[in-house]
Amino acid sequence: MNDGVLEERIRKEGFKGEARRQAPMREITSFKIGGPADLILFPQDLEDLQVLITLFRREGIEYLVLGNGTNLLVSDKGVRDPLISLSEGFKEIKTEGTKIRAEGGVGLPQLLHFCAENALGGMEPLAGIPGTVGGGIRMNAGSWGVEMEDLLSSVTVMGHLGQIRWLEKEKLVFSYRGIDLPAEEIILQGEFTLQKGEREEIKARMEDFLRRRRETQPFALPSAGSIFKNPQGISAGKLIEGVGLKGFRLGDAMISPLHANFIVNLGTARAKDVLRLMDLIEERVYQERGVKLEREVVIIGEPNVAE
């Protein structure tokens, strides 16, 4: 089913949100890399999302869910499966005492700003992490010893049948940069339990963590954040630096001279060059340090291998 026919079917089912055909993923992802996506859909609300999930299941159509396009490497040849983005619909934040409920499409920087303005502390170490609430929960995002699991009290998800369920933290199993939820379940909302504090003190802590991040990570160039997960007890960046790859470059894709666990786009980097760098890193670190690195960046599109 081509993208035009599929969009027409979706509209007939009652979908109200925006649809973009042949959308250049380099304009959507933080890496600024990737060919066109055949169709990206931006549901306005729960009803829109249920329309999509129900239709795709009925027709046997594979789909992918996006946040803000951070932590993502898209193939140079683009993506054929339809993409669903919550970034233009699910953006409500509510507070009740020391609890905050944020929908999956809320940007993490926006959430931290909301916390500071409402004098709620606890999230300050996450300052500077891009992406959305849904993506942050899915990846159990963390920094400076604080992870999403430390702050979450519950999540609301939509299953592959369009059904909605609420899960308390006690029913969730977290891991390093992950959560044990089926891939087809979409995170609609996270509830966070924070602590009351002083607005200016919270803002000052956020600024301090943001300053430290800017001093140690390549904020000035497009990237997808950390490329590899840190093996237990050791930094992936230190391992990569230790095998002499810091600053190594293929085309416009370069292992950052500032932090070796970042690959940056110097301007016109291609996905295949990033993949080659990743393969090189994995091979060199395993050969010289005996450590198998696990990828943190999510790779989508076709083909998903270095050419």
PDB file of C-alpha atoms in Angstrom:
ATOM      1  CA  MET A   1       0.000   0.000   0.000  1.00  0.00           C
ATOM      2  CA  ASN A   2       1.635   3.277  -1.061  1.00  0.00           C
ATOM      3  CA  ASP A   3       1.739   6.288   1.236  1.00  0.00           C
ATOM      4  CA  GLY A   4      -1.003   8.190  -0.613  1.00  0.00           C
ATOM      5  CA  VAL A   5      -3.458   5.303  -0.490  1.00  0.00           C
ATOM      6  CA  LEU A   6      -2.610   4.660   3.156  1.00  0.00           C
ATOM      7  CA  GLU A   7      -3.196   8.277   4.123  1.00  0.00           C
ATOM      8  CA  GLU A   8      -6.559   8.208   2.353  1.00  0.00           C
ATOM      9  CA  ARG A   9      -7.543   5.077   4.289  1.00  0.00           C
ATOM     10  CA  ILE A  10      -6.481   6.701   7.556  1.00  0.00           C
ATOM     11  CA  ARG A  11      -8.511   9.835   6.852  1.00  0.00           C
ATOM     12  CA  LYS A  12     -11.591   7.752   6.102  1.00  0.00           C
ATOM     13  CA  GLU A  13     -11.208   6.122   9.526  1.00  0.00           C
ATOM     14  CA  GLY A  14     -11.427   9.562  11.149  1.00  0.00           C
ATOM     15  CA  PHE A  15      -7.772  10.558  11.630  1.00  0.00           C
ATOM     16  CA  LYS A  16      -7.568  14.334  12.185  1.00  0.00           C
ATOM     17  CA  GLY A  17      -3.840  14.928  12.718  1.00  0.00           C
ATOM     18  CA  GLU A  18      -1.095  16.030  10.363  1.00  0.00           C
ATOM     19  CA  ALA A  19       0.380  13.632   7.799  1.00  0.00           C
ATOM     20  CA  ARG A  20       3.673  14.241   5.998  1.00  0.00           C
ATOM     21  CA  ARG A  21       4.675  12.253   2.928  1.00  0.00           C
ATOM     22  CA  GLN A  22       8.264  11.774   1.765  1.00  0.00           C
ATOM     23  CA  ALA A  23       9.505  13.686   4.817  1.00  0.00           C
ATOM     24  CA  PRO A  24      13.318  14.119   4.872  1.00  0.00           C
ATOM     25  CA  MET A  25      14.432  12.539   8.136  1.00  0.00           C
ATOM     26  CA  ARG A  26      17.575  14.676   8.177  1.00  0.00           C
ATOM     27  CA  GLU A  27      15.245  17.591   8.947  1.00  0.00           C
ATOM     28  CA  ILE A  28      13.583  15.742  11.818  1.00  0.00           C
ATOM     29  CA  THR A  29      16.376  13.907  13.625  1.00  0.00           C
ATOM     30  CA  SER A  30      18.948  15.491  15.931  1.00  0.00           C
ATOM     31  CA  PHE A  31      21.660  13.732  13.874  1.00  0.00           C
ATOM     32  CA  LYS A  32      20.524  15.597  10.710  1.00  0.00           C
ATOM     33  CA  ILE A  33      20.980  12.337   8.792  1.00  0.00           C
ATOM     34  CA  GLY A  34      18.574  10.115   6.884  1.00  0.00           C
ATOM     35  CA  GLY A  35      16.593   9.637   3.705  1.00  0.00           C
ATOM     36  CA  PRO A  36      12.858  10.245   3.340  1.00  0.00           C
ATOM     37  CA  ALA A  37      10.145   8.634   5.424  1.00  0.00           C
ATOM     38  CA  ASP A  38       7.251   7.532   3.224  1.00  0.00           C
ATOM     39  CA  LEU A  39       4.692   8.708   5.777  1.00  0.00           C
ATOM     40  CA  ILE A  40       4.875  10.361   9.209  1.00  0.00           C
ATOM     41  CA  LEU A  41       1.645  10.736  11.187  1.00  0.00           C
ATOM     42  CA  PHE A  42       1.099  13.178  14.049  1.00  0.00           C
ATOM     43  CA  PRO A  43      -1.998  12.168  16.049  1.00  0.00           C
ATOM     44  CA  GLN A  44      -3.758  15.022  17.845  1.00  0.00           C
ATOM     45  CA  ASP A  45      -5.211  12.954  20.670  1.00  0.00           C
ATOM     46  CA  LEU A  46      -5.998   9.479  21.978  1.00  0.00           C
ATOM     47  CA  GLU A  47      -8.771   8.945  19.436  1.00  0.00           C
ATOM     48  CA  ASP A  48      -6.382   9.705  16.580  1.00  0.00           C
ATOM     49  CA  LEU A  49      -3.803   7.310  17.982  1.00  0.00           C
ATOM     50  CA  GLN A  50      -6.379   4.559  18.421  1.00  0.00           C
ATOM     51  CA  VAL A  51      -7.495   5.025  14.798  1.00  0.00           C
ATOM     52  CA  LEU A  52      -3.932   4.409  13.633  1.00  0.00           C
ATOM     53  CA  ILE A  53      -3.197   1.452  15.905  1.00  0.00           C
ATOM     54  CA  THR A  54      -6.512  -0.240  15.083  1.00  0.00           C
ATOM     55  CA  LEU A  55      -6.111   0.217  11.324  1.00  0.00           C
ATOM     56  CA  PHE A  56      -2.490  -0.888  11.255  1.00  0.00           C
ATOM     57  CA  ARG A  57      -3.263  -4.009  13.258  1.00  0.00           C
ATOM     58  CA  ARG A  58      -6.243  -4.879  11.069  1.00  0.00           C
ATOM     59  CA  GLU A  59      -4.208  -4.436   7.875  1.00  0.00           C
ATOM     60  CA  GLY A  60      -1.056  -6.085   9.247  1.00  0.00           C
ATOM     61  CA  ILE A  61       0.986  -2.911   8.715  1.00  0.00           C
ATOM     62  CA  GLU A  62       4.246  -2.557  10.621  1.00  0.00           C
ATOM     63  CA  TYR A  63       4.869   0.889  12.144  1.00  0.00           C
ATOM     64  CA  LEU A  64       7.367   2.728  14.321  1.00  0.00           C
ATOM     65  CA  VAL A  65       6.809   5.288  17.075  1.00  0.00           C
ATOM     66  CA  LEU A  66       9.004   8.388  17.248  1.00  0.00           C
ATOM     67  CA  GLY A  67       9.715  10.965  19.894  1.00  0.00           C
ATOM     68  CA  ASN A  68      11.675  14.046  18.868  1.00  0.00           C
ATOM     69  CA  GLY A  69      14.076  12.111  16.661  1.00  0.00           C
ATOM     70  CA  THR A  70      16.931  12.133  19.147  1.00  0.00           C
ATOM     71  CA  ASN A  71      18.962   8.970  19.805  1.00  0.00           C
ATOM     72  CA  LEU A  72      18.050   7.921  16.265  1.00  0.00           C
ATOM     73  CA  LEU A  73      20.051   7.034  13.143  1.00  0.00           C
ATOM     74  CA  VAL A  74      17.994   6.777   9.953  1.00  0.00           C
ATOM     75  CA  SER A  75      19.204   4.933   6.860  1.00  0.00           C
ATOM     76  CA  ASP A  76      20.277   6.999   3.865  1.00  0.00           C
ATOM     77  CA  LYS A  77      17.564   5.185   1.908  1.00  0.00           C
ATOM     78  CA  GLY A  78      14.869   6.299   4.326  1.00  0.00           C
ATOM     79  CA  VAL A  79      11.995   4.457   6.020  1.00  0.00           C
ATOM     80  CA  ARG A  80       9.168   2.565   4.348  1.00  0.00           C
ATOM     81  CA  ASP A  81       7.053   1.710   7.400  1.00  0.00           C
ATOM     82  CA  PRO A  82       4.730   4.505   8.574  1.00  0.00           C
ATOM     83  CA  LEU A  83       6.009   6.501  11.533  1.00  0.00           C
ATOM     84  CA  ILE A  84       3.876   7.796  14.399  1.00  0.00           C
ATOM     85  CA  SER A  85       5.101  10.866  16.260  1.00  0.00           C
ATOM     86  CA  LEU A  86       3.555  12.101  19.515  1.00  0.00           C
ATOM     87  CA  SER A  87       5.568  15.329  19.339  1.00  0.00           C
ATOM     88  CA  GLU A  88       2.705  17.556  18.134  1.00  0.00           C
ATOM     89  CA  GLY A  89      -0.177  16.164  20.147  1.00  0.00           C
ATOM     90  CA  PHE A  90       0.602  14.620  23.500  1.00  0.00           C
ATOM     91  CA  LYS A  91       2.194  17.639  25.190  1.00  0.00           C
ATOM     92  CA  GLU A  92       0.126  18.324  28.310  1.00  0.00           C
ATOM     93  CA  ILE A  93       1.749  18.746  31.742  1.00  0.00           C
ATOM     94  CA  LYS A  94      -0.210  18.826  34.990  1.00  0.00           C
ATOM     95  CA  THR A  95       0.853  19.152  38.593  1.00  0.00           C
ATOM     96  CA  GLU A  96      -0.792  18.038  41.818  1.00  0.00           C
ATOM     97  CA  GLY A  97       1.220  18.743  44.940  1.00  0.00           C
ATOM     98  CA  THR A  98       4.642  17.210  44.369  1.00  0.00           C
ATOM     99  CA  LYS A  99       3.442  15.002  41.502  1.00  0.00           C
ATOM    100  CA  ILE A 100       3.775  15.894  37.823  1.00  0.00           C
ATOM    101  CA  ARG A 101       1.956  14.133  35.008  1.00  0.00           C
ATOM    102  CA  ALA A 102       3.527  14.691  31.604  1.00  0.00           C
ATOM    103  CA  GLU A 103       2.321  13.241  28.317  1.00  0.00           C
ATOM    104  CA  GLY A 104       4.660  11.241  26.112  1.00  0.00           C
ATOM    105  CA  GLY A 105       5.246  14.005  23.562  1.00  0.00           C
ATOM    106  CA  VAL A 106       6.468  16.556  26.112  1.00  0.00           C
ATOM    107  CA  GLY A 107      10.102  17.470  25.527  1.00  0.00           C
ATOM    108  CA  LEU A 108      12.392  16.722  28.459  1.00  0.00           C
ATOM    109  CA  PRO A 109      13.782  20.305  28.422  1.00  0.00           C
ATOM    110  CA  GLN A 110      10.191  21.579  28.583  1.00  0.00           C
ATOM    111  CA  LEU A 111       9.455  19.259  31.514  1.00  0.00           C
ATOM    112  CA  LEU A 112      12.521  20.453  33.439  1.00  0.00           C
ATOM    113  CA  HIS A 113      11.557  24.080  32.840  1.00  0.00           C
ATOM    114  CA  PHE A 114       8.073  23.301  34.188  1.00  0.00           C
ATOM    115  CA  CYS A 115       9.598  21.657  37.264  1.00  0.00           C
ATOM    116  CA  ALA A 116      11.765  24.703  37.974  1.00  0.00           C
ATOM    117  CA  GLU A 117       8.892  27.156  37.527  1.00  0.00           C
ATOM    118  CA  ASN A 118       6.775  25.112  39.945  1.00  0.00           C
ATOM    119  CA  ALA A 119       9.619  24.779  42.474  1.00  0.00           C
ATOM    120  CA  LEU A 120       9.756  20.982  42.197  1.00  0.00           C
ATOM    121  CA  GLY A 121      13.195  19.409  42.526  1.00  0.00           C
ATOM    122  CA  GLY A 122      14.728  16.050  41.659  1.00  0.00           C
ATOM    123  CA  MET A 123      15.109  16.211  37.890  1.00  0.00           C
ATOM    124  CA  GLU A 124      18.008  18.668  37.802  1.00  0.00           C
ATOM    125  CA  PRO A 125      20.676  16.069  36.793  1.00  0.00           C
ATOM    126  CA  LEU A 126      18.693  15.399  33.592  1.00  0.00           C
ATOM    127  CA  ALA A 127      19.258  18.961  32.354  1.00  0.00           C
ATOM    128  CA  GLY A 128      20.485  18.939  28.779  1.00  0.00           C
ATOM    129  CA  ILE A 129      19.096  15.518  27.846  1.00  0.00           C
ATOM    130  CA  PRO A 130      17.048  15.938  24.644  1.00  0.00           C
ATOM    131  CA  GLY A 131      14.102  13.845  23.548  1.00  0.00           C
ATOM    132  CA  THR A 132      10.621  13.379  24.964  1.00  0.00           C
ATOM    133  CA  VAL A 133       9.065  11.999  28.124  1.00  0.00           C
ATOM    134  CA  GLY A 134       7.976   8.841  26.272  1.00  0.00           C
ATOM    135  CA  GLY A 135      11.417   8.270  24.809  1.00  0.00           C
ATOM    136  CA  GLY A 136      13.123   9.084  28.100  1.00  0.00           C
ATOM    137  CA  ILE A 137      11.028   6.528  29.952  1.00  0.00           C
ATOM    138  CA  ARG A 138      11.496   3.905  27.224  1.00  0.00           C
ATOM    139  CA  MET A 139      15.290   4.378  27.395  1.00  0.00           C
ATOM    140  CA  ASN A 140      15.328   4.906  31.178  1.00  0.00           C
ATOM    141  CA  ALA A 141      17.307   8.068  30.453  1.00  0.00           C
ATOM    142  CA  GLY A 142      19.696   9.193  33.131  1.00  0.00           C
ATOM    143  CA  SER A 143      22.685  11.309  34.026  1.00  0.00           C
ATOM    144  CA  TRP A 144      24.882  12.071  37.025  1.00  0.00           C
ATOM    145  CA  GLY A 145      23.502   9.092  38.962  1.00  0.00           C
ATOM    146  CA  VAL A 146      19.788   9.848  38.436  1.00  0.00           C
ATOM    147  CA  GLU A 147      17.579   7.813  36.086  1.00  0.00           C
ATOM    148  CA  MET A 148      13.932   7.978  35.114  1.00  0.00           C
ATOM    149  CA  GLU A 149      13.145   5.011  37.341  1.00  0.00           C
ATOM    150  CA  ASP A 150      14.216   7.056  40.378  1.00  0.00           C
ATOM    151  CA  LEU A 151      11.562   9.684  39.653  1.00  0.00           C
ATOM    152  CA  LEU A 152       8.667   7.771  38.079  1.00  0.00           C
ATOM    153  CA  SER A 153       5.663   6.668  40.105  1.00  0.00           C
ATOM    154  CA  SER A 154       3.557   5.307  37.215  1.00  0.00           C
ATOM    155  CA  VAL A 155       3.181   5.175  33.437  1.00  0.00           C
ATOM    156  CA  THR A 156       0.146   5.044  31.159  1.00  0.00           C
ATOM    157  CA  VAL A 157       0.507   3.025  27.963  1.00  0.00           C
ATOM    158  CA  MET A 158      -1.545   2.085  24.901  1.00  0.00           C
ATOM    159  CA  GLY A 159      -1.340  -1.521  23.777  1.00  0.00           C
ATOM    160  CA  HIS A 160      -1.382  -2.993  20.279  1.00  0.00           C
ATOM    161  CA  LEU A 161      -5.186  -3.296  20.378  1.00  0.00           C
ATOM    162  CA  GLY A 162      -5.621   0.378  21.254  1.00  0.00           C
ATOM    163  CA  GLN A 163      -6.379  -0.440  24.891  1.00  0.00           C
ATOM    164  CA  ILE A 164      -5.065   1.871  27.625  1.00  0.00           C
ATOM    165  CA  ARG A 165      -3.579   0.658  30.895  1.00  0.00           C
ATOM    166  CA  TRP A 166      -2.010   2.313  33.908  1.00  0.00           C
ATOM    167  CA  LEU A 167       1.044   0.708  35.519  1.00  0.00           C
ATOM    168  CA  GLU A 168       2.406   1.554  38.945  1.00  0.00           C
ATOM    169  CA  LYS A 169       6.170   1.713  39.317  1.00  0.00           C
ATOM    170  CA  GLU A 170       6.137  -1.514  41.339  1.00  0.00           C
ATOM    171  CA  LYS A 171       4.904  -3.361  38.219  1.00  0.00           C
ATOM    172  CA  LEU A 172       7.692  -1.980  36.037  1.00  0.00           C
ATOM    173  CA  VAL A 173      11.094  -3.586  35.554  1.00  0.00           C
ATOM    174  CA  PHE A 174      13.885  -1.172  34.678  1.00  0.00           C
ATOM    175  CA  SER A 175      17.382  -1.844  33.433  1.00  0.00           C
ATOM    176  CA  TYR A 176      20.315   0.304  32.433  1.00  0.00           C
ATOM    177  CA  ARG A 177      18.913   2.401  29.555  1.00  0.00           C
ATOM    178  CA  GLY A 178      15.780   0.326  29.264  1.00  0.00           C
ATOM    179  CA  ILE A 179      12.388  -0.655  30.620  1.00  0.00           C
ATOM    180  CA  ASP A 180      10.663  -4.025  30.282  1.00  0.00           C
ATOM    181  CA  LEU A 181       7.679  -2.965  28.181  1.00  0.00           C
ATOM    182  CA  PRO A 182       6.605  -4.637  24.934  1.00  0.00           C
ATOM    183  CA  ALA A 183       7.907  -2.697  21.923  1.00  0.00           C
ATOM    184  CA  GLU A 184       4.385  -2.269  20.551  1.00  0.00           C
ATOM    185  CA  GLU A 185       3.148  -0.492  23.689  1.00  0.00           C
ATOM    186  CA  ILE A 186       3.156   3.292  23.360  1.00  0.00           C
ATOM    187  CA  ILE A 187       3.971   5.383  26.425  1.00  0.00           C
ATOM    188  CA  LEU A 188       1.213   7.974  26.722  1.00  0.00           C
ATOM    189  CA  GLN A 189       2.098   9.570  30.055  1.00  0.00           C
ATOM    190  CA  GLY A 190       4.526   9.427  32.941  1.00  0.00           C
ATOM    191  CA  GLU A 191       3.795  10.458  36.517  1.00  0.00           C
ATOM    192  CA  PHE A 192       6.765  11.690  38.529  1.00  0.00           C
ATOM    193  CA  THR A 193       7.097  12.214  42.269  1.00  0.00           C
ATOM    194  CA  LEU A 194       9.391  15.132  43.102  1.00  0.00           C
ATOM    195  CA  GLN A 195      10.277  17.271  46.124  1.00  0.00           C
ATOM    196  CA  LYS A 196       9.200  20.789  46.951  1.00  0.00           C
ATOM    197  CA  GLY A 197      12.105  23.219  46.849  1.00  0.00           C
ATOM    198  CA  GLU A 198      13.148  26.795  46.137  1.00  0.00           C
ATOM    199  CA  ARG A 199      12.678  27.890  42.545  1.00  0.00           C
ATOM    200  CA  GLU A 200      15.971  29.769  42.219  1.00  0.00           C
ATOM    201  CA  GLU A 201      17.975  26.975  43.846  1.00  0.00           C
ATOM    202  CA  ILE A 202      16.465  24.408  41.474  1.00  0.00           C
ATOM    203  CA  LYS A 203      17.228  26.614  38.466  1.00  0.00           C
ATOM    204  CA  ALA A 204      20.804  27.109  39.672  1.00  0.00           C
ATOM    205  CA  ARG A 205      21.319  23.326  39.999  1.00  0.00           C
ATOM    206  CA  MET A 206      19.915  22.791  36.513  1.00  0.00           C
ATOM    207  CA  GLU A 207      22.276  25.409  35.099  1.00  0.00           C
ATOM    208  CA  ASP A 208      25.213  23.768  36.855  1.00  0.00           C
ATOM    209  CA  PHE A 209      24.427  20.330  35.405  1.00  0.00           C
ATOM    210  CA  LEU A 210      23.849  21.885  31.985  1.00  0.00           C
ATOM    211  CA  ARG A 211      27.195  23.691  32.164  1.00  0.00           C
ATOM    212  CA  ARG A 212      28.985  20.450  33.062  1.00  0.00           C
ATOM    213  CA  ARG A 213      27.313  18.659  30.156  1.00  0.00           C
ATOM    214  CA  ARG A 214      28.324  21.390  27.711  1.00  0.00           C
ATOM    215  CA  GLU A 215      31.916  21.205  28.903  1.00  0.00           C
ATOM    216  CA  THR A 216      32.154  17.462  28.310  1.00  0.00           C
ATOM    217  CA  GLN A 217      29.812  16.762  25.368  1.00  0.00           C
ATOM    218  CA  PRO A 218      29.688  18.109  21.772  1.00  0.00           C
ATOM    219  CA  PHE A 219      26.586  20.279  21.977  1.00  0.00           C
ATOM    220  CA  ALA A 220      27.579  22.456  19.002  1.00  0.00           C
ATOM    221  CA  LEU A 221      27.309  19.699  16.365  1.00  0.00           C
ATOM    222  CA  PRO A 222      24.435  17.375  15.380  1.00  0.00           C
ATOM    223  CA  SER A 223      24.582  13.960  17.047  1.00  0.00           C
ATOM    224  CA  ALA A 224      22.341  11.233  18.415  1.00  0.00           C
ATOM    225  CA  GLY A 225      23.746  11.418  21.937  1.00  0.00           C
ATOM    226  CA  SER A 226      25.670   8.487  23.361  1.00  0.00           C
ATOM    227  CA  ILE A 227      26.276   5.856  20.694  1.00  0.00           C
ATOM    228  CA  PHE A 228      27.021   2.958  23.079  1.00  0.00           C
ATOM    229  CA  LYS A 229      25.830   2.004  26.537  1.00  0.00           C
ATOM    230  CA  ASN A 230      28.447   2.132  29.262  1.00  0.00           C
ATOM    231  CA  PRO A 231      29.599  -1.399  30.182  1.00  0.00           C
ATOM    232  CA  GLN A 232      29.309  -2.070  33.906  1.00  0.00           C
ATOM    233  CA  GLY A 233      31.998  -0.236  35.815  1.00  0.00           C
ATOM    234  CA  ILE A 234      33.575   1.523  32.851  1.00  0.00           C
ATOM    235  CA  SER A 235      32.880   4.381  30.466  1.00  0.00           C
ATOM    236  CA  ALA A 236      32.313   3.532  26.806  1.00  0.00           C
ATOM    237  CA  GLY A 237      33.905   6.865  25.910  1.00  0.00           C
ATOM    238  CA  LYS A 238      37.075   5.991  27.823  1.00  0.00           C
ATOM    239  CA  LEU A 239      37.260   2.603  26.104  1.00  0.00           C
ATOM    240  CA  ILE A 240      36.927   4.191  22.669  1.00  0.00           C
ATOM    241  CA  GLU A 241      39.492   6.847  23.524  1.00  0.00           C
ATOM    242  CA  GLY A 242      41.810   4.159  24.892  1.00  0.00           C
ATOM    243  CA  VAL A 243      41.958   2.360  21.534  1.00  0.00           C
ATOM    244  CA  GLY A 244      42.949   5.539  19.726  1.00  0.00           C
ATOM    245  CA  LEU A 245      39.733   6.355  17.890  1.00  0.00           C
ATOM    246  CA  LYS A 246      38.919   9.740  19.405  1.00  0.00           C
ATOM    247  CA  GLY A 247      38.662  12.210  16.524  1.00  0.00           C
ATOM    248  CA  PHE A 248      38.677   9.498  13.819  1.00  0.00           C
ATOM    249  CA  ARG A 249      36.629  10.541  10.806  1.00  0.00           C
ATOM    250  CA  LEU A 250      34.883   8.977   7.809  1.00  0.00           C
ATOM    251  CA  GLY A 251      33.474  11.576   5.434  1.00  0.00           C
ATOM    252  CA  ASP A 252      31.597  14.095   7.576  1.00  0.00           C
ATOM    253  CA  ALA A 253      30.973  11.583  10.375  1.00  0.00           C
ATOM    254  CA  MET A 254      33.505  11.919  13.185  1.00  0.00           C
ATOM    255  CA  ILE A 255      34.077  10.392  16.605  1.00  0.00           C
ATOM    256  CA  SER A 256      33.989  13.510  18.736  1.00  0.00           C
ATOM    257  CA  PRO A 257      37.342  14.830  19.969  1.00  0.00           C
ATOM    258  CA  LEU A 258      35.471  16.100  23.046  1.00  0.00           C
ATOM    259  CA  HIS A 259      33.732  12.853  24.025  1.00  0.00           C
ATOM    260  CA  ALA A 260      34.547   9.612  22.196  1.00  0.00           C
ATOM    261  CA  ASN A 261      31.108   8.050  22.814  1.00  0.00           C
ATOM    262  CA  PHE A 262      29.563  10.655  20.510  1.00  0.00           C
ATOM    263  CA  ILE A 263      29.653  10.553  16.725  1.00  0.00           C
ATOM    264  CA  VAL A 264      29.013  14.008  15.283  1.00  0.00           C
ATOM    265  CA  ASN A 265      27.823  15.226  11.899  1.00  0.00           C
ATOM    266  CA  LEU A 266      30.233  17.806  10.503  1.00  0.00           C
ATOM    267  CA  GLY A 267      27.747  18.840   7.839  1.00  0.00           C
ATOM    268  CA  THR A 268      26.824  16.212   5.277  1.00  0.00           C
ATOM    269  CA  ALA A 269      27.428  12.941   7.121  1.00  0.00           C
ATOM    270  CA  ARG A 270      25.766   9.815   5.768  1.00  0.00           C
ATOM    271  CA  ALA A 271      24.259   7.005   7.800  1.00  0.00           C
ATOM    272  CA  LYS A 272      26.532   4.459   6.118  1.00  0.00           C
ATOM    273  CA  ASP A 273      29.613   6.347   7.373  1.00  0.00           C
ATOM    274  CA  VAL A 274      28.220   6.460  10.915  1.00  0.00           C
ATOM    275  CA  LEU A 275      27.561   2.713  10.731  1.00  0.00           C
ATOM    276  CA  ARG A 276      31.107   2.075   9.541  1.00  0.00           C
ATOM    277  CA  LEU A 277      32.454   4.069  12.474  1.00  0.00           C
ATOM    278  CA  MET A 278      30.263   2.082  14.859  1.00  0.00           C
ATOM    279  CA  ASP A 279      31.482  -1.205  13.386  1.00  0.00           C
ATOM    280  CA  LEU A 280      35.085  -0.007  13.675  1.00  0.00           C
ATOM    281  CA  ILE A 281      34.615   1.003  17.308  1.00  0.00           C
ATOM    282  CA  GLU A 282      33.022  -2.322  18.239  1.00  0.00           C
ATOM    283  CA  GLU A 283      35.737  -4.332  16.514  1.00  0.00           C
ATOM    284  CA  ARG A 284      38.659  -2.318  17.918  1.00  0.00           C
ATOM    285  CA  VAL A 285      37.330  -2.218  21.507  1.00  0.00           C
ATOM    286  CA  TYR A 286      36.662  -5.963  21.469  1.00  0.00           C
ATOM    287  CA  GLN A 287      40.048  -6.823  19.967  1.00  0.00           C
ATOM    288  CA  GLU A 288      42.079  -4.588  22.262  1.00  0.00           C
ATOM    289  CA  ARG A 289      40.008  -4.514  25.462  1.00  0.00           C
ATOM    290  CA  GLY A 290      37.918  -7.694  25.246  1.00  0.00           C
ATOM    291  CA  VAL A 291      34.682  -5.730  25.783  1.00  0.00           C
ATOM    292  CA  LYS A 292      31.596  -6.105  23.597  1.00  0.00           C
ATOM    293  CA  LEU A 293      29.899  -2.724  23.347  1.00  0.00           C
ATOM    294  CA  GLU A 294      26.104  -2.539  23.162  1.00  0.00           C
ATOM    295  CA  ARG A 295      24.555   0.103  20.950  1.00  0.00           C
ATOM    296  CA  GLU A 296      22.389   2.757  22.585  1.00  0.00           C
ATOM    297  CA  VAL A 297      21.464   4.635  19.399  1.00  0.00           C
ATOM    298  CA  VAL A 298      18.352   3.281  17.641  1.00  0.00           C
ATOM    299  CA  ILE A 299      18.824   2.473  13.941  1.00  0.00           C
ATOM    300  CA  ILE A 300      15.852   2.462  11.586  1.00  0.00           C
ATOM    301  CA  GLY A 301      15.249   2.291   7.858  1.00  0.00           C
ATOM    302  CA  GLU A 302      16.679   0.120   5.117  1.00  0.00           C
ATOM    303  CA  PRO A 303      19.247  -1.250   4.896  1.00  0.00           C
ATOM    304  CA  ASN A 304      20.411  -1.150   8.507  1.00  0.00           C
ATOM    305  CA  VAL A 305      23.940  -2.310   7.761  1.00  0.00           C
ATOM    306  CA  ALA A 306      27.034  -0.458   6.664  1.00  0.00           C
ATOM    307  CA  GLU A 307      27.588  -0.687   2.908  1.00  0.00           C
TER     308      GLU A 307
END
